[in-house]
Amino acid sequence: MDSGTSDIRNYYEKLRGAEHAKNELIEELLDRYERLNRDFTQKKLDHERETSFNREVQLRELQLKDELRQIKATRDRDAFVLVLIDGDGMIFDDRFIHRGEVGGKEAAGILWGTVRDYVDKNVPDLSSDYKIVTRVYANLKGLGEVCNRSGILEKPSIIEDFARGFTSSKQLFDFVDVGYGKDRADDKLSELFKLHLYNCHCRQIIFGCSHDNGYARLLEEIADEPISDRVKLLEGVPFERELATLKSKYQTTKFESLFRTSKINPYQQTYQVPAHQQVPLQQNTPPSQVPMAPAQGGLYQSPYQPGITRTPSMPITNPSMNPTAVSWANAALKTPTQVASPPPTPQPSSATYAIPRNRYGQRVDPPSQYDKVDVTRVKKLHMCNVHFLRGDCPYGDECTHDHFYRANKNEIATLRYIARMTPCRFGTECDDAKCIYGHR
């Protein structure tokens, strides 16, 4: 083969290789295109799906926002502030109650205005058209008699006029008579408190209970929860010891000149008994060592005190204000058919009761341990403190509390602790060795 043919063949081989490379390049480009096209199609589908999802989310968000606005509008439209007052101890000032119905209307008006001012300053994000709901629970007859004996009221029925005026002044204000019986006002207020605590329409609860340690259990349960911010404690008389320990966990307020700042001190209830049943007291005997006379001896000091949870089961009339009042001594002079069952008669004791005192001569109570569960359980038994701890309940068969429950030693110890929650009216100067109340 000559050189010319060889050159042509070489050139042909080069062209054929170039053609092969071109075909490979074209095939590679086609493969890349197909892959990109598939990826594009997938991305397009993903984008369309996300676009559709975002559109649905946006529509749902708009719908939820609209529903939230409606719910907020409904909540704000029915928003209210609840004022709960234990009227047995959180007592309106004398200048109101002695004026009867007129005083009740005036007290309600001032209370409404004071609550309004307080809420506007201390509760943010509350619509201006909120309502104020007020419930006052008290034993009106017992409260009227206490106020009458203490000289605040001319006659006990004036307190009923006051309550009527208070209730009629505002549509959402109620002064409710719970009647005689221990803890009736406490139980109603506690249940109403629990009912509205988690109510979204109830934006604040102003709780007037500074006189009664019994409410400490209720407040302790929620003291560390965020919901406690919705509770404000209203002070009338100074907070009792257990409530005072909770002041750091709750906001407190005081409506000046609207409620009494001290407990009512009524006349002491006494009754005379025949001289032959009286137990003479020796002179020059230190008060802390005088044995207690039985219930039928001499002048009887009523163990019940005003402004506390214990309420007598029958009206008590001061003999000095009602000459015809029937005392246990007068009842003893009547025929047996006219005499109701007398109170139990504890036997006189020759033992001398020592009263513990500190170095300043002030009476102190020995320390005691208690279980919260036992305290709650024993309270529900409604045992008569005076009967089980002193043995001389003056109300006898008329007492509204249980005299027949068979209490064990632990229950008696718990009952003694419960009785100490009520401060003794004589404080650290008390000389009654059998006194069941607290001395601070």
CSV table of C-alpha atoms in Angstrom, one decimal:
chain,number,residue,atom,x,y,z
A,1,MET,CA,0.0,0.0,0.0
A,2,ASP,CA,1.4,3.4,-1.0
A,3,SER,CA,1.7,6.3,1.4
A,4,GLY,CA,-1.4,8.1,0.1
A,5,THR,CA,-3.7,5.2,0.9
A,6,SER,CA,-2.2,4.9,4.3
A,7,ASP,CA,-2.8,8.5,5.1
A,8,ILE,CA,-6.5,8.2,4.0
A,9,ARG,CA,-7.0,5.2,6.2
A,10,ASN,CA,-5.5,6.9,9.2
A,11,TYR,CA,-7.7,9.9,8.7
A,12,TYR,CA,-10.7,7.6,8.4
A,13,GLU,CA,-9.9,5.9,11.7
A,14,LYS,CA,-9.6,9.3,13.4
A,15,LEU,CA,-13.0,10.3,12.0
A,16,ARG,CA,-14.6,7.1,13.1
A,17,GLY,CA,-13.2,7.6,16.7
A,18,ALA,CA,-14.4,11.1,16.7
A,19,GLU,CA,-17.9,9.9,15.6
A,20,HIS,CA,-17.9,7.3,18.4
A,21,ALA,CA,-16.9,10.0,21.0
A,22,LYS,CA,-19.6,12.2,19.7
A,23,ASN,CA,-22.2,9.5,20.1
A,24,GLU,CA,-21.0,8.8,23.6
A,25,LEU,CA,-21.3,12.5,24.5
A,26,ILE,CA,-24.8,12.7,23.0
A,27,GLU,CA,-25.9,9.6,25.0
A,28,GLU,CA,-24.4,11.1,28.2
A,29,LEU,CA,-26.2,14.4,27.6
A,30,LEU,CA,-29.4,12.5,27.0
A,31,ASP,CA,-29.0,10.6,30.3
A,32,ARG,CA,-28.3,13.8,32.2
A,33,TYR,CA,-31.4,15.4,30.7
A,34,GLU,CA,-33.6,12.5,31.6
A,35,ARG,CA,-32.3,12.6,35.2
A,36,LEU,CA,-32.8,16.4,35.5
A,37,ASN,CA,-36.2,16.1,34.0
A,38,ARG,CA,-37.2,13.5,36.6
A,39,ASP,CA,-35.8,15.6,39.4
A,40,PHE,CA,-37.6,18.7,38.1
A,41,THR,CA,-40.9,16.8,37.9
A,42,GLN,CA,-40.4,15.6,41.5
A,43,LYS,CA,-39.5,19.0,42.7
A,44,LYS,CA,-42.4,20.5,40.9
A,45,LEU,CA,-44.8,18.0,42.6
A,46,ASP,CA,-43.2,18.7,46.0
A,47,HIS,CA,-43.6,22.4,45.5
A,48,GLU,CA,-47.2,22.1,44.4
A,49,ARG,CA,-47.9,19.9,47.4
A,50,GLU,CA,-46.2,22.4,49.8
A,51,THR,CA,-48.0,25.3,48.2
A,52,SER,CA,-51.3,23.5,48.7
A,53,PHE,CA,-50.4,22.6,52.3
A,54,ASN,CA,-49.3,26.2,53.1
A,55,ARG,CA,-52.5,27.5,51.6
A,56,GLU,CA,-54.5,25.1,53.8
A,57,VAL,CA,-52.4,26.1,56.8
A,58,GLN,CA,-52.9,29.7,56.1
A,59,LEU,CA,-56.7,29.2,55.7
A,60,ARG,CA,-56.7,27.2,59.0
A,61,GLU,CA,-54.7,29.8,60.7
A,62,LEU,CA,-57.1,32.5,59.6
A,63,GLN,CA,-60.0,30.3,60.8
A,64,LEU,CA,-58.4,29.7,64.2
A,65,LYS,CA,-57.6,33.4,64.6
A,66,ASP,CA,-61.2,34.2,63.9
A,67,GLU,CA,-62.4,31.5,66.4
A,68,LEU,CA,-59.9,32.9,69.0
A,69,ARG,CA,-61.3,36.4,68.5
A,70,GLN,CA,-64.8,35.1,69.0
A,71,ILE,CA,-63.8,33.1,72.1
A,72,LYS,CA,-62.0,36.1,73.6
A,73,ALA,CA,-64.9,38.3,72.8
A,74,THR,CA,-67.3,35.9,74.4
A,75,ARG,CA,-65.0,35.6,77.5
A,76,ASP,CA,-64.6,39.3,77.8
A,77,ARG,CA,-68.3,39.9,77.3
A,78,ASP,CA,-69.1,37.7,80.3
A,79,ALA,CA,-66.0,38.5,82.4
A,80,PHE,CA,-66.6,39.0,86.1
A,81,VAL,CA,-64.8,39.5,89.3
A,82,LEU,CA,-66.0,37.4,92.2
A,83,VAL,CA,-66.0,38.8,95.8
A,84,LEU,CA,-66.5,36.1,98.5
A,85,ILE,CA,-67.0,37.3,102.1
A,86,ASP,CA,-67.5,35.3,105.2
A,87,GLY,CA,-69.9,37.6,107.0
A,88,ASP,CA,-69.6,35.8,110.3
A,89,GLY,CA,-66.2,37.3,110.9
A,90,MET,CA,-65.6,39.7,108.0
A,91,ILE,CA,-68.2,42.2,109.4
A,92,PHE,CA,-69.0,45.5,107.8
A,93,ASP,CA,-68.2,48.6,109.8
A,94,ASP,CA,-70.5,49.7,112.6
A,95,ARG,CA,-71.5,52.9,110.8
A,96,PHE,CA,-73.1,50.8,108.1
A,97,ILE,CA,-74.8,48.0,109.9
A,98,HIS,CA,-76.5,50.1,112.6
A,99,ARG,CA,-78.3,52.1,109.9
A,100,GLY,CA,-80.1,48.9,108.7
A,101,GLU,CA,-81.4,48.9,105.1
A,102,VAL,CA,-79.9,52.3,104.2
A,103,GLY,CA,-76.5,51.3,105.6
A,104,GLY,CA,-76.7,48.0,103.6
A,105,LYS,CA,-77.2,49.9,100.3
A,106,GLU,CA,-74.5,52.4,101.2
A,107,ALA,CA,-72.0,49.6,102.1
A,108,ALA,CA,-72.8,47.8,98.8
A,109,GLY,CA,-72.2,50.9,96.8
A,110,ILE,CA,-68.9,51.6,98.4
A,111,LEU,CA,-67.8,48.0,98.1
A,112,TRP,CA,-68.7,48.0,94.4
A,113,GLY,CA,-66.7,51.2,93.8
A,114,THR,CA,-63.7,50.1,95.8
A,115,VAL,CA,-63.5,46.7,94.0
A,116,ARG,CA,-63.8,48.5,90.7
A,117,ASP,CA,-60.9,50.9,91.5
A,118,TYR,CA,-58.8,48.0,92.8
A,119,VAL,CA,-59.4,45.8,89.7
A,120,ASP,CA,-58.8,48.6,87.2
A,121,LYS,CA,-55.4,49.2,88.8
A,122,ASN,CA,-54.2,45.7,89.4
A,123,VAL,CA,-55.8,43.4,86.8
A,124,PRO,CA,-54.5,44.1,83.2
A,125,ASP,CA,-56.2,43.1,80.0
A,126,LEU,CA,-59.7,43.2,81.4
A,127,SER,CA,-62.5,44.7,79.3
A,128,SER,CA,-64.2,47.7,80.9
A,129,ASP,CA,-67.6,46.1,80.9
A,130,TYR,CA,-66.7,43.4,83.4
A,131,LYS,CA,-69.2,42.6,86.2
A,132,ILE,CA,-68.7,42.4,89.9
A,133,VAL,CA,-70.4,39.4,91.6
A,134,THR,CA,-70.5,39.5,95.4
A,135,ARG,CA,-71.6,36.8,97.8
A,136,VAL,CA,-71.7,37.4,101.6
A,137,TYR,CA,-72.6,34.4,103.7
A,138,ALA,CA,-73.5,34.7,107.4
A,139,ASN,CA,-75.7,33.5,110.2
A,140,LEU,CA,-77.8,36.6,110.4
A,141,LYS,CA,-79.7,35.8,113.5
A,142,GLY,CA,-76.6,34.9,115.4
A,143,LEU,CA,-74.7,37.9,114.1
A,144,GLY,CA,-77.6,40.2,115.0
A,145,GLU,CA,-77.7,38.9,118.6
A,146,VAL,CA,-73.9,39.4,118.9
A,147,CYS,CA,-74.1,42.9,117.6
A,148,ASN,CA,-77.1,43.6,119.9
A,149,ARG,CA,-75.3,42.3,123.0
A,150,SER,CA,-72.2,44.3,122.2
A,151,GLY,CA,-74.2,47.5,121.8
A,152,ILE,CA,-73.7,48.0,118.1
A,153,LEU,CA,-77.4,47.4,117.2
A,154,GLU,CA,-80.4,48.5,119.1
A,155,LYS,CA,-82.2,45.3,118.2
A,156,PRO,CA,-80.9,42.1,116.4
A,157,SER,CA,-83.4,42.4,113.5
A,158,ILE,CA,-81.5,45.4,112.2
A,159,ILE,CA,-78.9,43.2,110.7
A,160,GLU,CA,-81.6,41.6,108.6
A,161,ASP,CA,-82.6,45.0,107.3
A,162,PHE,CA,-78.9,45.7,106.5
A,163,ALA,CA,-78.7,42.4,104.5
A,164,ARG,CA,-81.9,43.2,102.6
A,165,GLY,CA,-80.5,46.6,101.7
A,166,PHE,CA,-77.2,45.2,100.6
A,167,THR,CA,-78.9,42.6,98.4
A,168,SER,CA,-81.4,45.0,96.8
A,169,SER,CA,-78.8,47.6,95.9
A,170,LYS,CA,-77.1,45.6,93.1
A,171,GLN,CA,-78.4,42.9,90.8
A,172,LEU,CA,-75.3,40.7,91.4
A,173,PHE,CA,-74.9,41.4,95.1
A,174,ASP,CA,-76.3,38.8,97.6
A,175,PHE,CA,-76.1,38.7,101.4
A,176,VAL,CA,-77.2,35.2,102.2
A,177,ASP,CA,-78.4,33.9,105.6
A,178,VAL,CA,-77.0,30.4,106.2
A,179,GLY,CA,-78.8,29.9,109.6
A,180,TYR,CA,-77.3,28.3,112.7
A,181,GLY,CA,-74.7,25.6,112.5
A,182,LYS,CA,-71.0,25.3,112.5
A,183,ASP,CA,-69.0,26.0,109.2
A,184,ARG,CA,-72.2,26.6,107.1
A,185,ALA,CA,-70.8,29.8,105.7
A,186,ASP,CA,-67.3,28.2,105.4
A,187,ASP,CA,-68.6,25.3,103.4
A,188,LYS,CA,-70.6,27.4,101.0
A,189,LEU,CA,-67.8,29.8,100.4
A,190,SER,CA,-65.3,27.0,99.9
A,191,GLU,CA,-67.5,25.3,97.3
A,192,LEU,CA,-68.2,28.5,95.5
A,193,PHE,CA,-64.5,29.3,95.5
A,194,LYS,CA,-63.7,25.9,93.9
A,195,LEU,CA,-66.5,26.2,91.4
A,196,HIS,CA,-65.2,29.5,89.9
A,197,LEU,CA,-61.4,29.1,90.4
A,198,TYR,CA,-60.9,27.5,87.0
A,199,ASN,CA,-63.8,29.3,85.3
A,200,CYS,CA,-62.4,31.3,82.3
A,201,HIS,CA,-65.0,34.0,82.8
A,202,CYS,CA,-64.0,34.6,86.4
A,203,ARG,CA,-60.9,36.8,86.1
A,204,GLN,CA,-60.3,37.5,89.8
A,205,ILE,CA,-61.5,36.2,93.2
A,206,ILE,CA,-61.3,38.6,96.1
A,207,PHE,CA,-61.6,36.4,99.2
A,208,GLY,CA,-62.5,38.0,102.5
A,209,CYS,CA,-61.6,35.4,105.1
A,210,SER,CA,-58.8,36.9,107.3
A,211,HIS,CA,-60.5,35.9,110.6
A,212,ASP,CA,-60.7,32.1,110.1
A,213,ASN,CA,-57.7,29.7,110.0
A,214,GLY,CA,-60.0,27.1,108.5
A,215,TYR,CA,-59.6,28.6,105.0
A,216,ALA,CA,-55.8,28.0,105.2
A,217,ARG,CA,-56.3,24.3,104.0
A,218,LEU,CA,-58.2,25.5,100.9
A,219,LEU,CA,-55.6,28.1,100.0
A,220,GLU,CA,-52.6,25.8,100.7
A,221,GLU,CA,-53.8,23.4,98.0
A,222,ILE,CA,-53.3,26.0,95.2
A,223,ALA,CA,-50.6,28.3,96.7
A,224,ASP,CA,-47.8,27.0,94.4
A,225,GLU,CA,-49.9,26.8,91.2
A,226,PRO,CA,-50.1,29.6,88.6
A,227,ILE,CA,-53.9,29.8,89.1
A,228,SER,CA,-53.2,31.4,92.6
A,229,ASP,CA,-52.4,34.7,90.8
A,230,ARG,CA,-56.2,35.0,90.3
A,231,VAL,CA,-56.9,35.0,94.0
A,232,LYS,CA,-56.6,38.2,96.2
A,233,LEU,CA,-57.0,37.9,100.0
A,234,LEU,CA,-59.1,40.7,101.6
A,235,GLU,CA,-58.2,41.7,105.1
A,236,GLY,CA,-60.7,42.9,107.7
A,237,VAL,CA,-59.5,41.8,111.1
A,238,PRO,CA,-55.8,40.9,111.1
A,239,PHE,CA,-54.9,37.6,109.4
A,240,GLU,CA,-54.9,34.6,111.7
A,241,ARG,CA,-51.6,32.8,112.2
A,242,GLU,CA,-52.0,30.2,109.5
A,243,LEU,CA,-53.3,32.6,107.0
A,244,ALA,CA,-50.5,35.0,107.8
A,245,THR,CA,-48.0,32.4,106.7
A,246,LEU,CA,-49.7,32.3,103.2
A,247,LYS,CA,-49.6,36.1,102.7
A,248,SER,CA,-46.2,35.8,100.8
A,249,LYS,CA,-47.8,33.5,98.2
A,250,TYR,CA,-50.9,35.7,97.6
A,251,GLN,CA,-51.6,39.3,96.9
A,252,THR,CA,-53.5,40.9,99.7
A,253,THR,CA,-55.5,44.1,100.0
A,254,LYS,CA,-57.5,46.0,102.6
A,255,PHE,CA,-60.6,48.1,101.9
A,256,GLU,CA,-60.2,50.9,104.5
A,257,SER,CA,-63.2,51.9,106.6
A,258,LEU,CA,-65.4,49.3,105.0
A,259,PHE,CA,-65.0,46.4,107.3
A,260,ARG,CA,-64.3,46.1,111.0
A,261,THR,CA,-60.6,45.7,111.9
A,262,SER,CA,-61.3,44.1,115.3
A,263,LYS,CA,-63.5,41.3,116.5
A,264,ILE,CA,-66.8,42.1,118.3
A,265,ASN,CA,-66.6,41.6,122.1
A,266,PRO,CA,-70.2,40.9,123.2
A,267,TYR,CA,-71.4,40.8,126.8
A,268,GLN,CA,-70.4,37.6,128.6
A,269,GLN,CA,-73.2,35.1,128.7
A,270,THR,CA,-73.9,34.1,132.3
A,271,TYR,CA,-76.5,32.2,134.3
A,272,GLN,CA,-77.1,31.7,138.0
A,273,VAL,CA,-77.6,28.4,139.7
A,274,PRO,CA,-78.8,27.5,143.2
A,275,ALA,CA,-76.3,28.4,145.9
A,276,HIS,CA,-76.0,24.9,147.2
A,277,GLN,CA,-74.5,23.8,143.9
A,278,GLN,CA,-71.9,26.5,143.7
A,279,VAL,CA,-68.2,25.6,144.3
A,280,PRO,CA,-66.6,28.2,146.5
A,281,LEU,CA,-63.2,29.5,145.5
A,282,GLN,CA,-60.6,30.0,148.2
A,283,GLN,CA,-59.1,33.4,148.5
A,284,ASN,CA,-55.5,34.2,147.8
A,285,THR,CA,-55.4,31.2,145.4
A,286,PRO,CA,-53.3,32.0,142.2
A,287,PRO,CA,-55.6,32.1,139.2
A,288,SER,CA,-53.6,29.6,137.3
A,289,GLN,CA,-54.2,27.0,140.1
A,290,VAL,CA,-58.0,27.5,140.7
A,291,PRO,CA,-59.8,24.2,139.9
A,292,MET,CA,-62.6,24.5,137.3
A,293,ALA,CA,-66.1,24.6,138.7
A,294,PRO,CA,-68.6,22.3,137.1
A,295,ALA,CA,-71.1,23.7,134.5
A,296,GLN,CA,-73.8,24.1,137.1
A,297,GLY,CA,-71.6,26.0,139.6
A,298,GLY,CA,-71.7,29.8,140.0
A,299,LEU,CA,-71.5,32.0,136.9
A,300,TYR,CA,-71.0,30.1,133.6
A,301,GLN,CA,-68.8,31.6,131.0
A,302,SER,CA,-70.0,30.6,127.5
A,303,PRO,CA,-67.2,28.8,125.6
A,304,TYR,CA,-68.4,30.2,122.3
A,305,GLN,CA,-66.9,33.4,121.0
A,306,PRO,CA,-68.0,35.8,118.4
A,307,GLY,CA,-66.4,36.3,115.0
A,308,ILE,CA,-65.4,32.6,114.8
A,309,THR,CA,-66.6,29.6,112.9
A,310,ARG,CA,-68.6,28.2,115.9
A,311,THR,CA,-72.2,29.4,116.0
A,312,PRO,CA,-74.6,28.4,118.8
A,313,SER,CA,-77.5,26.2,117.8
A,314,MET,CA,-80.1,28.4,119.6
A,315,PRO,CA,-80.4,32.2,120.0
A,316,ILE,CA,-78.6,33.5,123.1
A,317,THR,CA,-80.2,36.3,125.0
A,318,ASN,CA,-78.3,38.4,127.6
A,319,PRO,CA,-80.3,38.1,130.8
A,320,SER,CA,-79.4,41.7,131.7
A,321,MET,CA,-81.2,42.9,128.6
A,322,ASN,CA,-84.2,40.6,128.8
A,323,PRO,CA,-85.4,40.0,132.4
A,324,THR,CA,-87.7,37.2,131.2
A,325,ALA,CA,-84.9,35.3,129.6
A,326,VAL,CA,-84.9,31.6,130.6
A,327,SER,CA,-81.5,30.5,132.1
A,328,TRP,CA,-80.6,27.0,133.1
A,329,ALA,CA,-81.2,28.1,136.7
A,330,ASN,CA,-84.7,29.4,135.9
A,331,ALA,CA,-85.5,26.2,133.9
A,332,ALA,CA,-84.4,24.1,136.9
A,333,LEU,CA,-87.2,25.8,139.0
A,334,LYS,CA,-89.9,24.8,136.6
A,335,THR,CA,-91.8,21.5,136.5
A,336,PRO,CA,-90.0,18.6,134.8
A,337,THR,CA,-92.4,18.8,131.8
A,338,GLN,CA,-91.2,22.3,131.0
A,339,VAL,CA,-87.5,21.5,131.2
A,340,ALA,CA,-85.5,20.4,128.1
A,341,SER,CA,-82.6,18.0,128.6
A,342,PRO,CA,-80.1,19.9,130.7
A,343,PRO,CA,-76.4,20.0,129.6
A,344,PRO,CA,-74.2,17.2,130.8
A,345,THR,CA,-72.8,17.7,134.3
A,346,PRO,CA,-69.1,16.9,134.7
A,347,GLN,CA,-68.1,15.9,138.1
A,348,PRO,CA,-66.0,18.4,140.2
A,349,SER,CA,-62.4,17.5,140.3
A,350,SER,CA,-60.1,18.0,143.2
A,351,ALA,CA,-57.1,18.1,140.9
A,352,THR,CA,-55.2,21.3,140.4
A,353,TYR,CA,-54.6,22.3,136.7
A,354,ALA,CA,-51.3,24.0,136.0
A,355,ILE,CA,-51.2,26.6,133.3
A,356,PRO,CA,-48.0,26.8,131.4
A,357,ARG,CA,-46.6,30.3,131.2
A,358,ASN,CA,-43.4,31.9,129.9
A,359,ARG,CA,-41.0,33.9,132.0
A,360,TYR,CA,-43.1,37.0,131.4
A,361,GLY,CA,-46.1,35.4,132.9
A,362,GLN,CA,-47.9,35.0,129.6
A,363,ARG,CA,-49.9,31.9,129.0
A,364,VAL,CA,-48.5,29.6,126.2
A,365,ASP,CA,-49.9,26.5,124.6
A,366,PRO,CA,-47.8,23.3,124.6
A,367,PRO,CA,-46.6,22.3,121.1
A,368,SER,CA,-48.7,19.8,119.2
A,369,GLN,CA,-48.3,17.8,116.1
A,370,TYR,CA,-51.1,17.2,113.6
A,371,ASP,CA,-51.8,15.5,110.3
A,372,LYS,CA,-53.6,17.6,107.6
A,373,VAL,CA,-55.6,14.5,106.5
A,374,ASP,CA,-56.8,13.8,110.1
A,375,VAL,CA,-57.7,17.5,110.6
A,376,THR,CA,-59.9,17.5,107.5
A,377,ARG,CA,-61.5,14.2,108.4
A,378,VAL,CA,-62.2,15.2,112.1
A,379,LYS,CA,-63.7,18.5,110.9
A,380,LYS,CA,-66.2,16.6,108.8
A,381,LEU,CA,-67.3,14.6,111.9
A,382,HIS,CA,-68.8,17.9,113.4
A,383,MET,CA,-68.0,16.8,116.9
A,384,CYS,CA,-68.8,19.3,119.7
A,385,ASN,CA,-65.5,20.8,120.8
A,386,VAL,CA,-66.8,21.8,124.2
A,387,HIS,CA,-68.4,18.5,124.9
A,388,PHE,CA,-65.4,16.3,124.1
A,389,LEU,CA,-62.7,18.6,125.4
A,390,ARG,CA,-64.4,20.1,128.5
A,391,GLY,CA,-67.4,17.9,129.1
A,392,ASP,CA,-69.7,20.8,129.8
A,393,CYS,CA,-71.5,21.9,126.6
A,394,PRO,CA,-74.2,24.3,127.8
A,395,TYR,CA,-76.5,23.5,124.9
A,396,GLY,CA,-77.1,19.9,125.8
A,397,ASP,CA,-79.6,18.2,123.5
A,398,GLU,CA,-80.1,21.4,121.5
A,399,CYS,CA,-76.5,21.4,120.3
A,400,THR,CA,-76.1,21.1,116.6
A,401,HIS,CA,-72.9,19.1,116.9
A,402,ASP,CA,-72.3,15.4,117.7
A,403,HIS,CA,-72.1,14.4,121.4
A,404,PHE,CA,-72.3,10.7,120.8
A,405,TYR,CA,-69.4,9.9,118.5
A,406,ARG,CA,-67.0,7.4,120.0
A,407,ALA,CA,-63.7,9.3,119.4
A,408,ASN,CA,-60.3,7.6,120.0
A,409,LYS,CA,-57.3,9.3,121.5
A,410,ASN,CA,-55.9,10.4,118.2
A,411,GLU,CA,-59.2,12.0,117.2
A,412,ILE,CA,-59.4,13.8,120.6
A,413,ALA,CA,-55.8,15.1,120.1
A,414,THR,CA,-56.7,16.3,116.6
A,415,LEU,CA,-59.9,17.9,117.9
A,416,ARG,CA,-57.9,19.8,120.5
A,417,TYR,CA,-55.6,21.1,117.7
A,418,ILE,CA,-58.7,22.3,115.7
A,419,ALA,CA,-60.1,24.0,118.8
A,420,ARG,CA,-56.8,25.9,119.2
A,421,MET,CA,-57.2,27.4,115.8
A,422,THR,CA,-59.7,29.8,117.4
A,423,PRO,CA,-57.9,32.4,119.5
A,424,CYS,CA,-59.1,32.8,123.1
A,425,ARG,CA,-60.7,36.2,123.7
A,426,PHE,CA,-58.6,36.7,126.8
A,427,GLY,CA,-55.3,35.9,125.0
A,428,THR,CA,-52.2,35.3,127.0
A,429,GLU,CA,-54.0,36.6,130.2
A,430,CYS,CA,-56.4,33.6,130.2
A,431,ASP,CA,-56.7,31.9,133.7
A,432,ASP,CA,-59.1,29.2,132.7
A,433,ALA,CA,-57.1,26.0,133.1
A,434,LYS,CA,-59.5,24.0,131.0
A,435,CYS,CA,-59.7,26.6,128.2
A,436,ILE,CA,-59.7,24.8,124.8
A,437,TYR,CA,-58.8,27.8,122.6
A,438,GLY,CA,-55.5,29.1,121.4
A,439,HIS,CA,-53.3,31.5,123.3
A,440,ARG,CA,-50.7,33.5,121.4
